[in-house]
Tab-separated table of C-alpha atoms and ligand atoms in Angstrom:
chain	number	residue	atom	x	y	z
E	449	MET	CA	170.898	-12.824	-0.942
E	450	ILE	CA	170.352	-15.172	1.997
E	451	LYS	CA	167.987	-18.003	1.138
E	452	LYS	CA	165.540	-19.378	3.636
E	453	CYS	CA	164.580	-23.008	4.102
E	454	ARG	CA	161.071	-23.528	2.703
E	455	GLY	CA	160.266	-26.023	5.418
E	456	CYS	CA	161.159	-24.227	8.645
E	457	GLY	CA	162.088	-20.665	7.623
E	458	ILE	CA	165.687	-20.717	8.883
E	459	ASN	CA	168.462	-19.029	6.853
E	460	LEU	CA	170.265	-21.688	4.804
E	461	GLN	CA	174.038	-22.069	5.267
E	462	ASN	CA	176.614	-24.601	3.994
E	463	ILE	CA	179.359	-23.925	6.499
E	464	ASP	CA	178.570	-25.529	9.843
E	465	LYS	CA	176.906	-28.970	9.895
E	466	THR	CA	176.120	-28.652	13.576
E	467	LYS	CA	174.221	-25.361	13.224
E	468	GLU	CA	170.646	-24.653	12.173
E	469	GLY	CA	170.005	-24.157	8.466
E	470	TYR	CA	172.821	-26.403	7.261
E	471	THR	CA	172.548	-27.854	3.782
E	472	PRO	CA	175.464	-29.222	1.742
E	473	GLU	CA	174.140	-27.404	-1.313
E	474	LEU	CA	172.825	-23.842	-1.071
E	475	ASN	CA	170.543	-24.416	-4.040
E	476	ASN	CA	168.502	-26.892	-1.992
E	477	LYS	CA	165.061	-25.683	-0.963
E	478	TYR	CA	165.172	-27.383	2.423
E	479	CYS	CA	167.763	-27.555	5.188
E	480	GLN	CA	169.156	-30.927	6.192
E	481	ARG	CA	167.173	-30.919	9.414
E	482	CYS	CA	163.857	-30.502	7.539
E	483	PHE	CA	164.933	-33.265	5.145
E	484	LYS	CA	165.542	-35.587	8.076
E	485	ILE	CA	162.290	-34.662	9.835
E	486	THR	CA	160.248	-35.234	6.686
E	487	ASN	CA	161.932	-38.433	5.567
E	488	TYR	CA	162.959	-40.094	8.811
E	489	ASN	CA	160.918	-38.212	11.450
E	490	GLU	CA	164.288	-37.499	13.005
E	491	SER	CA	164.717	-34.143	14.656
E	492	SER	CA	167.911	-32.805	16.176
E	493	LEU	CA	167.932	-30.365	19.063
E	494	VAL	CA	168.025	-26.737	18.018
E	495	ASN	CA	168.876	-23.405	19.529
E	496	LEU	CA	165.747	-21.329	19.382
E	497	LYS	CA	166.155	-17.915	17.821
E	498	TYR	CA	163.101	-16.380	19.482
E	499	THR	CA	161.667	-16.362	22.974
E	500	ASN	CA	157.883	-16.332	23.399
E	501	LYS	CA	158.149	-12.561	23.998
E	502	ASP	CA	160.087	-12.029	20.747
E	503	ILE	CA	157.437	-13.953	18.818
E	504	ILE	CA	154.616	-11.861	20.325
E	505	LYS	CA	156.476	-8.648	19.518
E	506	LYS	CA	157.014	-9.653	15.877
E	507	ILE	CA	153.383	-10.701	15.474
E	508	ASN	CA	152.114	-7.447	16.973
E	509	GLU	CA	154.340	-5.458	14.602
E	510	GLU	CA	152.513	-7.048	11.656
E	511	LYS	CA	149.168	-5.575	12.778
E	512	SER	CA	147.185	-8.150	10.785
E	513	LEU	CA	144.534	-10.753	11.470
E	514	THR	CA	146.084	-13.415	13.676
E	515	LEU	CA	144.888	-17.006	13.913
E	516	PHE	CA	146.055	-18.232	17.289
E	517	LEU	CA	146.163	-22.025	17.355
E	518	SER	CA	146.053	-24.334	20.325
E	519	ASP	CA	145.121	-27.994	20.237
E	520	PHE	CA	142.445	-28.998	22.734
E	521	LEU	CA	144.986	-30.795	24.908
E	522	SER	CA	147.388	-27.864	25.350
E	523	LEU	CA	144.743	-25.238	26.023
E	524	ASN	CA	145.049	-23.733	29.485
E	525	GLU	CA	145.446	-20.374	31.213
E	526	ASN	CA	149.086	-19.965	30.191
E	527	VAL	CA	148.106	-20.366	26.553
E	528	ILE	CA	145.272	-17.875	26.958
E	529	ASN	CA	147.697	-15.405	28.576
E	530	LEU	CA	149.823	-15.519	25.421
E	531	TYR	CA	146.701	-15.141	23.275
E	532	GLN	CA	145.741	-12.051	25.272
E	533	MET	CA	149.139	-10.477	24.548
E	534	ILE	CA	148.350	-10.329	20.823
E	535	ASN	CA	147.042	-6.867	19.961
E	536	ASN	CA	145.860	-7.656	16.426
E	537	PRO	CA	142.373	-8.730	15.368
E	538	LYS	CA	142.481	-12.391	16.351
E	539	ILE	CA	140.665	-15.697	16.328
E	540	LEU	CA	141.374	-18.538	18.745
E	541	VAL	CA	141.487	-21.760	16.714
E	542	ILE	CA	141.156	-25.056	18.594
E	543	THR	CA	142.875	-27.704	16.496
E	544	LYS	CA	143.022	-31.490	16.003
E	545	ILE	CA	139.339	-31.685	16.769
E	546	ASP	CA	139.141	-34.829	14.584
E	547	LEU	CA	140.874	-36.704	17.404
E	548	LEU	CA	138.115	-36.088	19.940
E	549	PRO	CA	135.592	-38.916	20.384
E	550	LYS	CA	132.536	-38.528	18.137
E	551	ASN	CA	130.098	-38.379	21.044
E	552	ILE	CA	131.687	-35.214	22.425
E	553	SER	CA	129.807	-32.197	21.163
E	554	LYS	CA	132.367	-29.898	19.543
E	555	ASP	CA	129.928	-27.014	19.935
E	556	LYS	CA	129.731	-27.713	23.634
E	557	VAL	CA	133.541	-27.625	23.824
E	558	LEU	CA	133.473	-24.218	22.102
E	559	GLU	CA	130.782	-22.922	24.447
E	560	ASN	CA	132.830	-24.050	27.448
E	561	ILE	CA	135.991	-22.386	26.139
E	562	LYS	CA	134.137	-19.131	25.468
E	563	ARG	CA	132.663	-19.139	28.945
E	564	ILE	CA	135.773	-20.214	30.874
E	565	TYR	CA	138.214	-17.836	29.159
E	566	LYS	CA	135.726	-15.076	28.277
E	567	ILE	CA	136.632	-15.106	24.597
E	568	ASP	CA	134.054	-14.721	21.822
E	569	ASN	CA	135.993	-15.338	18.665
E	570	VAL	CA	136.731	-19.064	18.897
E	571	ILE	CA	136.453	-21.746	16.207
E	572	TYR	CA	137.560	-25.335	15.964
E	573	PHE	CA	139.587	-26.850	13.174
E	574	SER	CA	140.979	-29.995	11.681
E	575	HIS	CA	143.019	-29.972	8.519
E	576	LYS	CA	141.338	-33.280	7.685
E	577	SER	CA	137.899	-31.667	7.334
E	578	ASN	CA	136.972	-29.827	4.145
E	579	SER	CA	133.954	-28.169	5.717
E	580	LEU	CA	136.097	-26.783	8.549
E	581	LYS	CA	138.648	-25.527	6.017
E	582	GLU	CA	135.858	-23.745	4.148
E	583	ALA	CA	134.511	-22.261	7.383
E	584	LEU	CA	137.988	-20.959	8.202
E	585	LEU	CA	138.441	-19.480	4.728
E	586	LYS	CA	135.154	-17.618	5.177
E	587	LYS	CA	136.411	-16.162	8.440
E	588	ILE	CA	139.576	-14.785	6.829
E	589	ALA	CA	137.998	-13.644	3.555
E	590	GLY	CA	138.800	-10.009	2.843
E	591	TYR	CA	142.069	-9.933	4.767
E	592	SER	CA	145.220	-9.438	2.710
E	593	LYS	CA	147.562	-10.712	5.406
E	594	VAL	CA	146.941	-13.510	7.902
E	595	ILE	CA	149.369	-14.577	10.626
E	596	LEU	CA	149.498	-18.059	12.070
E	597	ALA	CA	150.506	-18.029	15.707
E	598	GLY	CA	150.190	-20.320	18.664
E	599	VAL	CA	151.443	-23.236	20.630
E	600	SER	CA	154.271	-25.327	19.172
E	601	ASN	CA	152.837	-28.466	17.580
E	602	ALA	CA	149.277	-27.081	17.457
E	603	GLY	CA	149.152	-27.567	13.682
E	604	LYS	CA	149.973	-24.116	12.252
E	605	SER	CA	152.151	-25.394	9.435
E	606	SER	CA	149.743	-28.260	8.706
E	607	LEU	CA	146.914	-25.745	8.419
E	608	LEU	CA	148.877	-23.664	5.925
E	609	ASN	CA	149.854	-26.753	3.912
E	610	SER	CA	146.179	-27.661	3.699
E	611	LEU	CA	145.003	-24.190	2.641
E	612	THR	CA	147.846	-23.215	0.286
E	613	LYS	CA	150.427	-24.795	-1.992
E	614	ALA	CA	153.077	-24.483	0.723
E	615	GLN	CA	155.102	-27.537	1.705
E	616	LEU	CA	156.136	-26.528	5.174
E	617	THR	CA	157.815	-29.080	7.380
E	618	VAL	CA	155.463	-30.581	9.934
E	619	SER	CA	156.211	-33.114	12.623
E	620	ASN	CA	154.888	-34.469	15.869
E	621	LYS	CA	157.799	-32.911	17.763
E	622	PHE	CA	158.078	-29.411	19.207
E	623	ASN	CA	159.970	-26.579	17.508
E	624	THR	CA	159.692	-27.759	13.917
E	625	THR	CA	159.212	-24.266	12.477
E	626	LEU	CA	162.236	-22.135	13.395
E	627	ASP	CA	161.552	-18.749	11.799
E	628	PHE	CA	158.825	-16.623	10.246
E	629	LEU	CA	157.852	-17.730	6.738
E	630	LYS	CA	155.814	-15.942	4.093
E	631	ILE	CA	153.420	-17.817	1.839
E	632	LYS	CA	151.570	-15.944	-0.844
E	633	ASP	CA	148.438	-17.678	-2.005
E	634	ASN	CA	146.078	-15.958	-4.421
E	635	ASP	CA	145.069	-12.783	-2.600
E	636	ILE	CA	146.336	-13.594	0.862
E	637	LEU	CA	149.829	-13.328	2.289
E	638	PHE	CA	150.139	-15.897	5.075
E	639	LEU	CA	152.822	-15.713	7.714
E	640	ASP	CA	153.793	-18.903	9.555
E	641	SER	CA	155.607	-18.498	12.854
E	642	PRO	CA	157.646	-20.525	15.336
E	643	GLY	CA	155.357	-21.863	18.046
E	644	PHE	CA	155.258	-20.846	21.662
E	645	VAL	CA	156.935	-23.320	23.934
E	646	LEU	CA	155.241	-23.785	27.260
E	647	LYS	CA	156.762	-27.008	28.514
E	648	THR	CA	159.821	-29.026	27.694
E	649	LEU	CA	157.985	-32.320	27.381
E	650	ASP	CA	158.828	-34.472	24.406
E	651	ASN	CA	156.031	-36.895	24.953
E	652	LEU	CA	153.575	-36.182	22.193
E	653	ASN	CA	150.997	-38.693	21.251
E	654	TYR	CA	148.540	-36.945	19.030
E	655	LYS	CA	148.253	-39.367	16.157
E	656	ASN	CA	145.594	-41.533	17.658
E	657	ILE	CA	141.876	-40.981	18.018
E	658	ILE	CA	140.916	-40.417	21.607
E	659	LYS	CA	138.648	-42.859	23.392
E	660	GLU	CA	136.509	-42.292	26.417
E	661	TYR	CA	136.508	-44.540	29.504
E	662	SER	CA	134.434	-43.752	32.583
E	663	TYR	CA	135.095	-45.112	36.059
E	664	GLU	CA	133.899	-44.814	39.576
E	665	LEU	CA	137.054	-45.071	41.639
E	666	LYS	CA	137.191	-45.753	45.360
E	667	GLU	CA	139.672	-44.269	47.764
E	668	LYS	CA	143.132	-45.895	47.527
E	669	TYR	CA	142.357	-47.613	44.253
E	670	PHE	CA	144.508	-46.610	41.316
E	671	LEU	CA	144.161	-46.922	37.594
E	672	LYS	CA	147.344	-47.828	35.788
E	673	ILE	CA	147.926	-46.340	32.351
E	674	GLU	CA	151.225	-47.591	30.948
E	675	ASP	CA	153.535	-46.749	33.898
E	676	ILE	CA	151.315	-44.086	35.398
E	677	PHE	CA	149.181	-44.648	38.491
E	678	ILE	CA	146.286	-42.267	39.173
E	679	GLY	CA	144.025	-42.337	42.214
E	680	PHE	CA	141.926	-40.089	44.472
E	681	ASP	CA	141.501	-39.464	48.181
E	682	LYS	CA	137.795	-40.241	48.033
E	683	LEU	CA	135.207	-41.928	45.837
E	684	ASN	CA	135.166	-40.098	42.518
E	685	ASN	CA	133.731	-40.255	39.010
E	686	VAL	CA	136.360	-39.841	36.330
E	687	THR	CA	136.347	-40.054	32.572
E	688	PHE	CA	139.626	-40.750	30.847
E	689	TYR	CA	140.314	-39.449	27.342
E	690	LEU	CA	143.082	-41.678	26.048
E	691	PRO	CA	144.699	-41.946	22.624
E	692	SER	CA	143.684	-45.371	21.330
E	693	ASN	CA	147.243	-46.724	21.603
E	694	LEU	CA	147.177	-46.297	25.391
E	695	LYS	CA	145.224	-48.680	27.540
E	696	ILE	CA	144.020	-48.546	31.090
E	697	LEU	CA	145.490	-51.746	32.416
E	698	ARG	CA	143.775	-52.450	35.675
E	699	ARG	CA	142.444	-51.194	38.928
E	700	VAL	CA	145.027	-51.701	41.652
E	701	LYS	CA	145.031	-51.106	45.364
E	702	ASN	CA	148.113	-49.237	46.476
E	703	GLU	CA	149.775	-47.060	49.042
E	704	ASP	CA	150.086	-43.319	48.528
E	705	PHE	CA	152.099	-41.772	45.769
E	706	LYS	CA	154.226	-38.747	46.466
E	707	THR	CA	152.587	-36.180	44.239
E	708	LYS	CA	149.269	-34.978	45.578
E	709	ILE	CA	147.357	-32.326	43.661
E	710	LYS	CA	144.214	-30.560	44.793
E	711	ILE	CA	141.588	-30.667	42.049
E	712	LYS	CA	138.473	-28.507	41.881
E	713	GLU	CA	135.154	-29.995	40.791
E	714	ASN	CA	134.709	-30.575	37.055
E	715	SER	CA	138.370	-30.187	36.035
E	716	ASP	CA	140.396	-31.629	33.188
E	717	VAL	CA	143.720	-33.020	34.335
E	718	ILE	CA	146.224	-33.207	31.476
E	719	ILE	CA	149.032	-35.735	31.849
E	720	LEU	CA	152.385	-35.367	30.079
E	721	ASN	CA	150.726	-33.536	27.205
E	722	THR	CA	149.437	-36.913	26.067
E	723	PHE	CA	146.006	-37.609	27.540
E	724	PHE	CA	143.523	-36.103	29.955
E	725	LEU	CA	140.851	-37.010	32.430
E	726	ASN	CA	137.744	-35.220	33.525
E	727	VAL	CA	137.368	-35.301	37.313
E	728	LYS	CA	133.842	-34.600	38.533
E	729	LYS	CA	134.227	-33.991	42.273
E	730	GLU	CA	136.605	-31.821	44.226
E	731	CYS	CA	139.373	-34.060	45.546
E	732	THR	CA	143.080	-34.676	45.981
E	733	MET	CA	144.625	-36.655	43.164
E	734	GLU	CA	147.596	-38.943	43.793
E	735	ILE	CA	149.978	-39.787	41.001
E	736	ASN	CA	153.488	-41.184	40.472
E	737	LEU	CA	154.619	-38.255	38.312
E	738	LEU	CA	156.013	-34.836	39.114
E	739	GLU	CA	153.633	-31.924	39.471
E	740	GLU	CA	155.231	-30.173	36.483
E	741	ASP	CA	154.156	-33.043	34.214
E	742	ILE	CA	150.530	-32.221	34.923
E	743	ASP	CA	148.217	-29.379	33.925
E	744	VAL	CA	144.823	-28.700	35.417
E	745	ARG	CA	142.088	-26.554	33.865
E	746	GLU	CA	138.371	-26.019	34.266
E	747	SER	CA	136.913	-28.761	32.105
E	748	ILE	CA	136.285	-27.990	28.434
E	749	VAL	CA	134.524	-31.319	27.883
E	750	GLY	CA	132.480	-31.586	31.079
E	751	LEU	CA	129.148	-29.890	31.707
I	1801	GDP	N1	144.849	-35.375	13.883
I	1801	GDP	C1	145.336	-34.195	13.516
I	1801	GDP	N2	146.672	-33.973	13.586
I	1801	GDP	C2	147.130	-32.764	13.210
I	1801	GDP	C3	146.272	-31.726	12.777
I	1801	GDP	N3	147.033	-30.636	12.493
I	1801	GDP	C4	148.311	-31.000	12.741
I	1801	GDP	N4	148.379	-32.275	13.174
I	1801	GDP	C5	149.598	-33.010	13.551
I	1801	GDP	O1	150.212	-32.297	14.613
I	1801	GDP	C6	151.624	-32.304	14.505
I	1801	GDP	C7	152.159	-30.882	14.518
I	1801	GDP	O2	151.780	-30.218	13.342
I	1801	GDP	P1	152.559	-28.922	12.820
I	1801	GDP	O3	151.800	-28.393	11.654
I	1801	GDP	O4	154.015	-29.245	12.617
I	1801	GDP	O5	152.403	-27.955	14.080
I	1801	GDP	P2	153.039	-26.494	14.322
I	1801	GDP	O6	154.203	-26.708	15.237
I	1801	GDP	O7	151.962	-25.708	14.987
I	1801	GDP	O8	153.398	-25.931	12.991
I	1801	GDP	C8	151.928	-33.083	13.230
I	1801	GDP	O9	152.224	-34.417	13.603
I	1801	GDP	C9	150.636	-33.009	12.441
I	1801	GDP	O10	150.455	-34.123	11.596
I	1801	GDP	C10	144.844	-31.992	12.724
I	1801	GDP	O11	144.003	-31.161	12.348
I	1801	GDP	N5	144.449	-33.242	13.100
I	1802	MG	MG1	155.158	-25.250	12.338
């Protein structure tokens, strides 16, 4: 019988070191890649077995309650489109909420998400909060099978590790979980799944609590965050939500940058999947990054 890695779900094999699932010893519970991720946070590139479509198809075949996870940073229309393709009873779970600044009302964020995307069944979650774990358990009580689905790196495997005795591999990189994995815990059969990949960015900076910085920025003045310059075509009020390891360095006067993006009033602009800013007025944003490094959504934190 083929054994599966208990960390990422891939079939174990002891033949090809360069292929997924390799372990020198087939009796091991984890593949070498999971061992390296867990012990050295080192993750090699992998060939993905499933496309986003394949994952949706497999989840729909299960016909069971589906928890669809997205962290608050990744949430946008593309994510919601994937969520809408799930035909099972489903709950949208907004994760890593512990990282948001304390003064942001989490209930307000939920209200905004419900209104913007016209979805009723939304909750927020952090695997660090016992009360949120209990609230989630209440939501799934009575179901015999629960599927974890959603964006890669949203925290699906972490959630299962926190609710069950599973020791799934988790990491701050994309594509940690490679195949579907069953975890039986008391009365519920949980199914972990590989995450949906929406962008090929490897810049993930989720470890740090997010801090809020508000500015009034004049035309042609730029804020510099690490190597990134951000400015607007006219006077604007912006609030930056930055992981605490990133700092806004200074206000600098500068010439134009190549990338210009039209922003509607009260939008969140998400940069490199790492931080975001809430822009109050309609404007054109100038930035020294490529357009594909940036996502824009109706604001989930603004009024
Ligand atoms: N702060 C915080 N980090 C989390 C939370 N859940 C997951 N993470 C982190 O997010 C990263 C991805 O988690 P993982 O469970 O591997 O995501 P998956 O790809 O959806 O299975 C890891 O670095 C986790 O430690 C959470 O509730 N709060
Ligand atoms: Mg996972």
